[in-house]
CSV table of C-alpha atoms in Angstrom, one decimal:
chain,number,residue,atom,x,y,z
A,15,UNK,CA,-63.9,-41.4,32.7
A,16,UNK,CA,-63.4,-38.2,32.2
A,17,UNK,CA,-59.5,-35.9,32.4
A,18,UNK,CA,-58.8,-35.0,35.5
A,19,UNK,CA,-57.8,-31.2,34.7
A,20,UNK,CA,-58.1,-30.4,38.2
A,21,UNK,CA,-54.8,-32.9,39.3
A,22,UNK,CA,-51.8,-30.0,40.1
A,23,UNK,CA,-49.5,-30.0,36.7
A,24,UNK,CA,-47.5,-32.3,39.1
A,25,UNK,CA,-49.5,-35.2,39.1
A,26,UNK,CA,-50.6,-34.5,35.4
A,27,UNK,CA,-46.6,-34.1,34.6
A,28,UNK,CA,-45.6,-37.3,36.7
A,29,UNK,CA,-49.2,-39.3,34.8
A,30,UNK,CA,-47.2,-37.8,31.0
A,31,UNK,CA,-43.9,-39.3,32.4
A,32,UNK,CA,-45.4,-42.2,33.7
A,33,UNK,CA,-46.9,-43.2,30.2
A,34,UNK,CA,-44.0,-42.6,28.4
A,35,UNK,CA,-42.0,-45.7,30.9
A,36,UNK,CA,-39.5,-42.5,30.6
A,37,UNK,CA,-37.2,-44.3,32.4
A,38,UNK,CA,-36.3,-47.1,30.1
A,39,UNK,CA,-35.3,-44.0,27.9
A,40,UNK,CA,-31.2,-44.0,28.5
A,41,UNK,CA,-31.4,-47.4,26.9
A,42,UNK,CA,-32.4,-46.2,23.5
A,43,UNK,CA,-30.4,-43.9,23.6
A,44,UNK,CA,-27.4,-46.2,24.0
A,45,UNK,CA,-28.4,-48.6,21.9
A,46,UNK,CA,-28.7,-45.4,19.2
A,47,UNK,CA,-25.1,-44.6,20.1
A,48,UNK,CA,-23.6,-48.1,19.8
A,49,UNK,CA,-25.1,-48.2,16.3
A,50,UNK,CA,-23.1,-45.4,15.1
A,51,UNK,CA,-19.8,-45.9,17.1
A,52,UNK,CA,-19.7,-49.5,15.2
A,53,UNK,CA,-20.0,-47.3,12.0
A,54,UNK,CA,-17.3,-44.9,13.0
A,55,UNK,CA,-20.0,-41.9,13.5
A,56,UNK,CA,-19.7,-39.0,15.7
A,57,UNK,CA,-21.3,-37.7,18.6
A,58,UNK,CA,-22.7,-35.1,16.2
A,59,UNK,CA,-24.1,-37.7,14.0
A,60,UNK,CA,-25.3,-40.2,16.6
A,61,UNK,CA,-27.1,-37.3,18.8
A,62,UNK,CA,-30.6,-36.6,16.1
A,63,UNK,CA,-30.7,-40.1,15.6
A,64,UNK,CA,-30.6,-40.7,19.4
A,65,UNK,CA,-33.2,-38.7,20.0
A,66,UNK,CA,-35.1,-39.2,17.0
A,67,UNK,CA,-35.8,-43.0,18.1
A,68,UNK,CA,-36.2,-41.7,21.2
A,69,UNK,CA,-39.1,-40.4,20.8
A,70,UNK,CA,-40.0,-43.2,18.6
A,71,UNK,CA,-40.6,-45.5,21.4
A,72,UNK,CA,-42.2,-42.8,23.9
A,73,UNK,CA,-45.1,-43.0,21.3
A,74,UNK,CA,-44.6,-46.6,21.4
A,75,UNK,CA,-44.8,-46.6,25.5
A,76,UNK,CA,-48.2,-44.0,25.1
A,77,UNK,CA,-49.6,-46.1,21.9
A,78,UNK,CA,-49.4,-49.1,23.9
A,79,UNK,CA,-50.9,-47.7,26.6
A,80,UNK,CA,-53.9,-46.3,24.2
A,81,UNK,CA,-55.3,-49.7,22.7
A,82,UNK,CA,-55.0,-51.4,25.9
A,83,UNK,CA,-57.2,-49.0,27.4
A,84,UNK,CA,-60.4,-51.3,28.0
A,85,UNK,CA,-57.3,-53.9,29.1
A,86,UNK,CA,-56.2,-51.7,31.8
A,87,UNK,CA,-59.5,-50.5,33.0
A,88,UNK,CA,-60.1,-53.7,34.4
A,89,UNK,CA,-57.0,-54.6,35.7
A,90,UNK,CA,-55.2,-51.6,36.3
A,91,UNK,CA,-57.3,-49.0,36.3
A,92,UNK,CA,-54.8,-47.2,38.5
A,93,UNK,CA,-52.8,-45.9,35.0
A,94,UNK,CA,-53.2,-42.4,33.7
A,95,UNK,CA,-56.1,-43.7,30.9
A,96,UNK,CA,-58.3,-45.6,32.5
A,97,UNK,CA,-57.8,-43.3,35.9
A,98,UNK,CA,-58.9,-40.1,33.8
A,99,UNK,CA,-55.9,-38.9,34.8
A,100,UNK,CA,-54.9,-38.2,31.5
A,101,UNK,CA,-57.1,-37.8,28.5
A,102,UNK,CA,-56.9,-40.5,25.5
A,103,UNK,CA,-57.9,-37.8,23.0
A,104,UNK,CA,-54.9,-35.9,24.7
A,105,UNK,CA,-52.8,-39.3,25.0
A,106,UNK,CA,-53.3,-39.4,21.1
A,107,UNK,CA,-52.3,-35.5,20.6
A,108,UNK,CA,-48.6,-36.5,21.9
A,109,UNK,CA,-48.4,-40.4,20.8
A,110,UNK,CA,-48.7,-38.4,17.0
A,111,UNK,CA,-46.3,-35.5,17.9
A,112,UNK,CA,-43.8,-37.3,18.8
A,113,UNK,CA,-43.4,-39.6,15.6
A,114,UNK,CA,-43.9,-36.7,13.9
A,115,UNK,CA,-40.6,-34.7,15.3
A,116,UNK,CA,-39.0,-38.4,16.0
A,117,UNK,CA,-39.1,-38.4,12.6
A,118,UNK,CA,-38.5,-35.2,11.4
A,119,UNK,CA,-34.8,-35.9,13.5
A,120,UNK,CA,-33.9,-38.8,11.7
A,121,UNK,CA,-34.0,-36.5,8.5
A,122,UNK,CA,-31.7,-34.6,10.1
A,123,UNK,CA,-29.7,-37.1,10.6
A,124,UNK,CA,-29.7,-37.6,7.0
A,125,UNK,CA,-28.1,-40.6,4.9
A,126,UNK,CA,-31.0,-43.2,5.1
A,127,UNK,CA,-31.9,-42.9,9.0
A,128,UNK,CA,-35.1,-41.8,7.4
A,129,UNK,CA,-35.7,-44.9,5.8
A,130,UNK,CA,-35.0,-47.3,9.0
A,131,UNK,CA,-36.9,-44.8,10.7
A,132,UNK,CA,-39.8,-45.7,9.1
A,133,UNK,CA,-39.4,-49.7,8.9
A,134,UNK,CA,-38.9,-49.2,13.5
A,135,UNK,CA,-42.2,-46.8,13.3
A,136,UNK,CA,-44.0,-49.9,11.5
A,137,UNK,CA,-42.5,-52.8,13.7
A,138,UNK,CA,-43.4,-50.5,17.1
A,139,UNK,CA,-47.5,-50.5,15.6
A,140,UNK,CA,-47.7,-53.6,14.5
A,141,UNK,CA,-46.1,-54.9,18.2
A,142,UNK,CA,-48.6,-51.9,19.9
A,143,UNK,CA,-51.7,-53.5,18.0
A,144,UNK,CA,-51.0,-57.3,17.8
A,145,UNK,CA,-48.6,-58.5,21.5
A,146,UNK,CA,-51.2,-59.9,23.4
A,147,UNK,CA,-52.2,-62.5,21.4
A,148,UNK,CA,-49.3,-62.9,19.1
A,149,UNK,CA,-46.3,-66.0,20.3
A,150,UNK,CA,-43.8,-64.0,17.8
A,151,UNK,CA,-44.6,-60.6,19.9
A,152,UNK,CA,-41.1,-61.2,21.2
A,153,UNK,CA,-39.5,-61.3,18.0
A,154,UNK,CA,-40.9,-58.1,17.1
A,155,UNK,CA,-39.7,-56.6,20.2
A,156,UNK,CA,-36.5,-57.9,19.5
A,157,UNK,CA,-36.6,-56.6,16.0
A,158,UNK,CA,-37.8,-52.8,17.0
A,159,UNK,CA,-34.5,-52.4,18.9
A,160,UNK,CA,-32.5,-54.8,16.2
A,161,UNK,CA,-34.0,-51.5,14.2
A,162,UNK,CA,-32.5,-48.7,16.6
A,163,UNK,CA,-28.8,-49.9,16.1
A,164,UNK,CA,-29.0,-50.2,12.6
A,165,UNK,CA,-31.0,-47.1,12.1
A,166,UNK,CA,-28.0,-45.1,14.2
A,167,UNK,CA,-25.7,-46.8,11.6
A,168,UNK,CA,-27.9,-45.8,8.2
A,169,UNK,CA,-27.4,-42.2,9.6
A,170,UNK,CA,-23.2,-42.5,8.7
A,171,UNK,CA,-23.0,-45.0,6.2
A,172,UNK,CA,-25.9,-46.1,3.4
A,173,UNK,CA,-24.7,-50.4,4.7
A,174,UNK,CA,-24.0,-51.1,7.8
A,175,UNK,CA,-21.9,-54.1,7.4
A,176,UNK,CA,-21.7,-56.7,9.1
A,177,UNK,CA,-20.9,-55.8,12.4
A,178,UNK,CA,-23.6,-53.9,13.3
A,179,UNK,CA,-25.5,-56.6,11.9
A,180,UNK,CA,-24.4,-59.4,13.9
A,181,UNK,CA,-24.8,-56.9,17.0
A,182,UNK,CA,-28.0,-56.3,15.9
A,183,UNK,CA,-28.9,-59.6,15.7
A,184,UNK,CA,-28.3,-60.2,20.0
A,185,UNK,CA,-29.8,-57.0,21.3
A,186,UNK,CA,-32.5,-58.9,19.2
A,187,UNK,CA,-32.2,-61.6,21.1
A,188,UNK,CA,-31.1,-59.7,24.6
A,189,UNK,CA,-34.7,-58.1,23.8
A,190,UNK,CA,-36.9,-61.5,22.9
A,191,UNK,CA,-35.6,-63.4,26.0
A,192,UNK,CA,-36.4,-60.6,28.6
A,193,UNK,CA,-39.8,-60.1,26.6
A,194,UNK,CA,-41.0,-63.5,26.9
A,195,UNK,CA,-40.0,-63.3,30.5
A,196,UNK,CA,-42.1,-60.1,31.1
A,197,UNK,CA,-44.7,-62.1,29.4
A,198,UNK,CA,-45.2,-64.2,32.2
A,199,UNK,CA,-45.9,-62.1,34.9
A,200,UNK,CA,-48.9,-62.1,35.0
A,201,UNK,CA,-49.1,-65.5,34.6
A,202,UNK,CA,-50.0,-67.9,38.6
A,203,UNK,CA,-46.6,-69.3,39.6
A,204,UNK,CA,-47.5,-73.5,39.2
A,205,UNK,CA,-46.4,-75.6,41.8
A,206,UNK,CA,-42.6,-77.8,40.9
A,207,UNK,CA,-44.8,-80.6,39.4
A,208,UNK,CA,-46.9,-79.4,37.1
A,209,UNK,CA,-43.5,-76.7,35.7
A,210,UNK,CA,-42.2,-78.1,32.3
A,211,UNK,CA,-39.0,-80.5,32.7
A,212,UNK,CA,-36.1,-79.7,31.2
A,213,UNK,CA,-33.9,-77.1,30.3
A,214,UNK,CA,-34.9,-76.5,27.3
A,215,UNK,CA,-38.3,-76.6,28.8
A,216,UNK,CA,-37.6,-73.9,31.4
A,217,UNK,CA,-34.1,-71.9,30.7
A,218,UNK,CA,-34.0,-71.2,27.0
A,219,UNK,CA,-34.8,-67.8,27.4
A,220,UNK,CA,-31.4,-67.6,29.4
A,221,UNK,CA,-30.0,-68.5,26.1
A,222,UNK,CA,-31.1,-65.5,24.5
A,223,UNK,CA,-30.7,-62.9,26.6
A,224,UNK,CA,-26.6,-65.1,27.7
A,225,UNK,CA,-25.9,-64.7,23.9
A,226,UNK,CA,-24.3,-61.0,23.7
A,227,UNK,CA,-22.2,-62.0,26.9
A,228,UNK,CA,-21.3,-65.8,24.7
A,229,UNK,CA,-20.3,-63.7,21.6
A,230,UNK,CA,-18.2,-60.8,23.7
A,231,UNK,CA,-15.9,-63.3,25.3
A,232,UNK,CA,-15.7,-65.8,21.9
A,233,UNK,CA,-15.5,-63.2,19.4
A,234,UNK,CA,-11.7,-62.8,19.8
A,235,UNK,CA,-12.2,-58.9,21.8
A,236,UNK,CA,-9.5,-57.3,23.3
A,237,UNK,CA,-9.9,-57.6,27.2
A,238,UNK,CA,-11.4,-54.3,28.0
A,239,UNK,CA,-14.3,-56.0,26.0
A,240,UNK,CA,-14.1,-58.9,28.1
A,241,UNK,CA,-14.5,-56.1,31.3
A,242,UNK,CA,-17.8,-54.9,29.7
A,243,UNK,CA,-19.0,-58.2,29.0
A,244,UNK,CA,-18.3,-59.4,32.1
A,245,UNK,CA,-20.0,-56.9,33.8
A,246,UNK,CA,-22.8,-56.8,31.9
A,247,UNK,CA,-22.9,-60.8,32.7
A,248,UNK,CA,-22.7,-60.2,35.7
A,249,UNK,CA,-25.6,-58.4,35.9
A,250,UNK,CA,-27.7,-60.3,33.9
A,251,UNK,CA,-27.4,-63.4,36.6
A,252,UNK,CA,-28.7,-60.9,39.1
A,253,UNK,CA,-31.4,-60.6,36.8
A,254,UNK,CA,-32.3,-63.1,36.4
A,255,UNK,CA,-32.0,-64.6,39.7
A,256,UNK,CA,-35.6,-62.7,40.1
A,257,UNK,CA,-36.7,-65.6,37.3
A,258,UNK,CA,-35.5,-68.7,38.5
A,259,UNK,CA,-34.9,-67.8,42.5
A,260,UNK,CA,-37.3,-68.3,45.2
A,261,UNK,CA,-38.1,-64.9,45.3
A,262,UNK,CA,-39.9,-64.8,42.2
A,263,UNK,CA,-40.1,-60.9,41.3
A,264,UNK,CA,-40.5,-60.9,37.4
A,265,UNK,CA,-41.5,-57.1,37.0
A,266,UNK,CA,-38.1,-56.4,39.0
A,267,UNK,CA,-36.4,-59.1,36.9
A,268,UNK,CA,-37.6,-57.5,33.3
A,269,UNK,CA,-36.6,-53.9,34.8
A,270,UNK,CA,-32.9,-54.5,35.7
A,271,UNK,CA,-32.8,-56.5,32.6
A,272,UNK,CA,-34.2,-53.8,30.8
A,273,UNK,CA,-31.6,-51.2,31.9
A,274,UNK,CA,-28.8,-54.1,31.6
A,275,UNK,CA,-29.3,-53.2,27.7
A,276,UNK,CA,-27.2,-50.0,28.5
A,277,UNK,CA,-24.3,-52.3,30.1
A,278,UNK,CA,-25.0,-54.7,26.6
A,279,UNK,CA,-24.5,-51.0,24.6
A,280,UNK,CA,-21.2,-50.2,27.1
A,281,UNK,CA,-19.7,-54.3,25.9
A,282,UNK,CA,-20.7,-52.8,21.8
A,283,UNK,CA,-18.7,-49.4,22.5
A,284,UNK,CA,-15.5,-51.0,24.0
A,285,UNK,CA,-16.1,-53.4,21.0
A,286,UNK,CA,-16.1,-50.6,18.7
A,287,UNK,CA,-13.3,-48.8,20.2
A,288,UNK,CA,-15.7,-45.3,21.4
A,289,UNK,CA,-13.7,-45.4,24.6
A,290,UNK,CA,-15.1,-41.7,25.3
A,291,UNK,CA,-19.0,-42.7,25.0
A,292,UNK,CA,-18.3,-45.9,27.6
A,293,UNK,CA,-18.9,-43.4,30.8
A,294,UNK,CA,-22.3,-42.4,29.2
A,295,UNK,CA,-23.0,-45.8,29.0
A,296,UNK,CA,-22.6,-46.5,32.2
A,297,UNK,CA,-23.9,-43.6,33.2
A,298,UNK,CA,-27.9,-44.3,31.4
A,299,UNK,CA,-27.5,-47.3,33.6
A,300,UNK,CA,-27.6,-46.0,36.8
A,301,UNK,CA,-29.7,-43.4,35.3
A,302,UNK,CA,-32.2,-46.1,34.6
A,303,UNK,CA,-32.3,-47.1,38.1
A,304,UNK,CA,-32.7,-44.4,39.4
A,305,UNK,CA,-35.2,-43.5,37.5
A,306,UNK,CA,-37.3,-46.9,37.7
A,307,UNK,CA,-37.2,-46.0,41.7
A,308,UNK,CA,-39.3,-43.0,40.9
A,309,UNK,CA,-41.9,-44.4,37.4
A,310,UNK,CA,-42.4,-47.8,36.4
A,311,UNK,CA,-40.3,-49.5,33.3
A,312,UNK,CA,-42.8,-52.3,33.1
């Protein structure tokens, strides 16, 4: 279908923002701030890397829709590409530009951030190309978020160290858990008698999503970290209520858990002693929720 060049610019802009999943972008920014803070990075060091990886994330969202175009023509014809609002060629051009500018910003960030960016870009492409039939796609998605922490840290230090690695793995676990939940969105809800029995069979994603909270509470941190962890815990319980509660709404749960990444980052910033950045993390959380009301994040 040809692009609707006659569509008003505001409609076309909204189409691009929808392709970009712009509502989720603040979570990448706070991921990068948290990764840099864990190794003592400053705002000046973190900002180019944060913007660069946000552009990588946005490019990945465009690429995902481009590669799923044939499926979306059948299942989601209202999306910007299958509806003809945005031409595939235009989307490919934007995708390429985002990757190029993102990498340029990682070069500007300095250190070994460009090396982390290369690995991150490769994982993004791998996920987009092979996420429909890959049973390990949640792990790949988790690895991309972990790379945001590590790449931001690499802009500051050549060896991120154990602390960054541990938090990156916890972020990966959280992301993998919510990605698995997201993959169940299109599945019909089975009767109670046909559902897997036992905690491990039904609730194992909860363990992944809860891992950062458990570590923050039991890892020997001071009380400000506990408070941040309790905020994250309360939001996680609220979000998972849309998965396991009586009003099942997977899309709402996933959107809320994506926003919850900012709360996870707030706990990390508290653990790093980056108090000045805490308001940014909570503001990003609220911005993500507000934006999701206007531009779908999933």
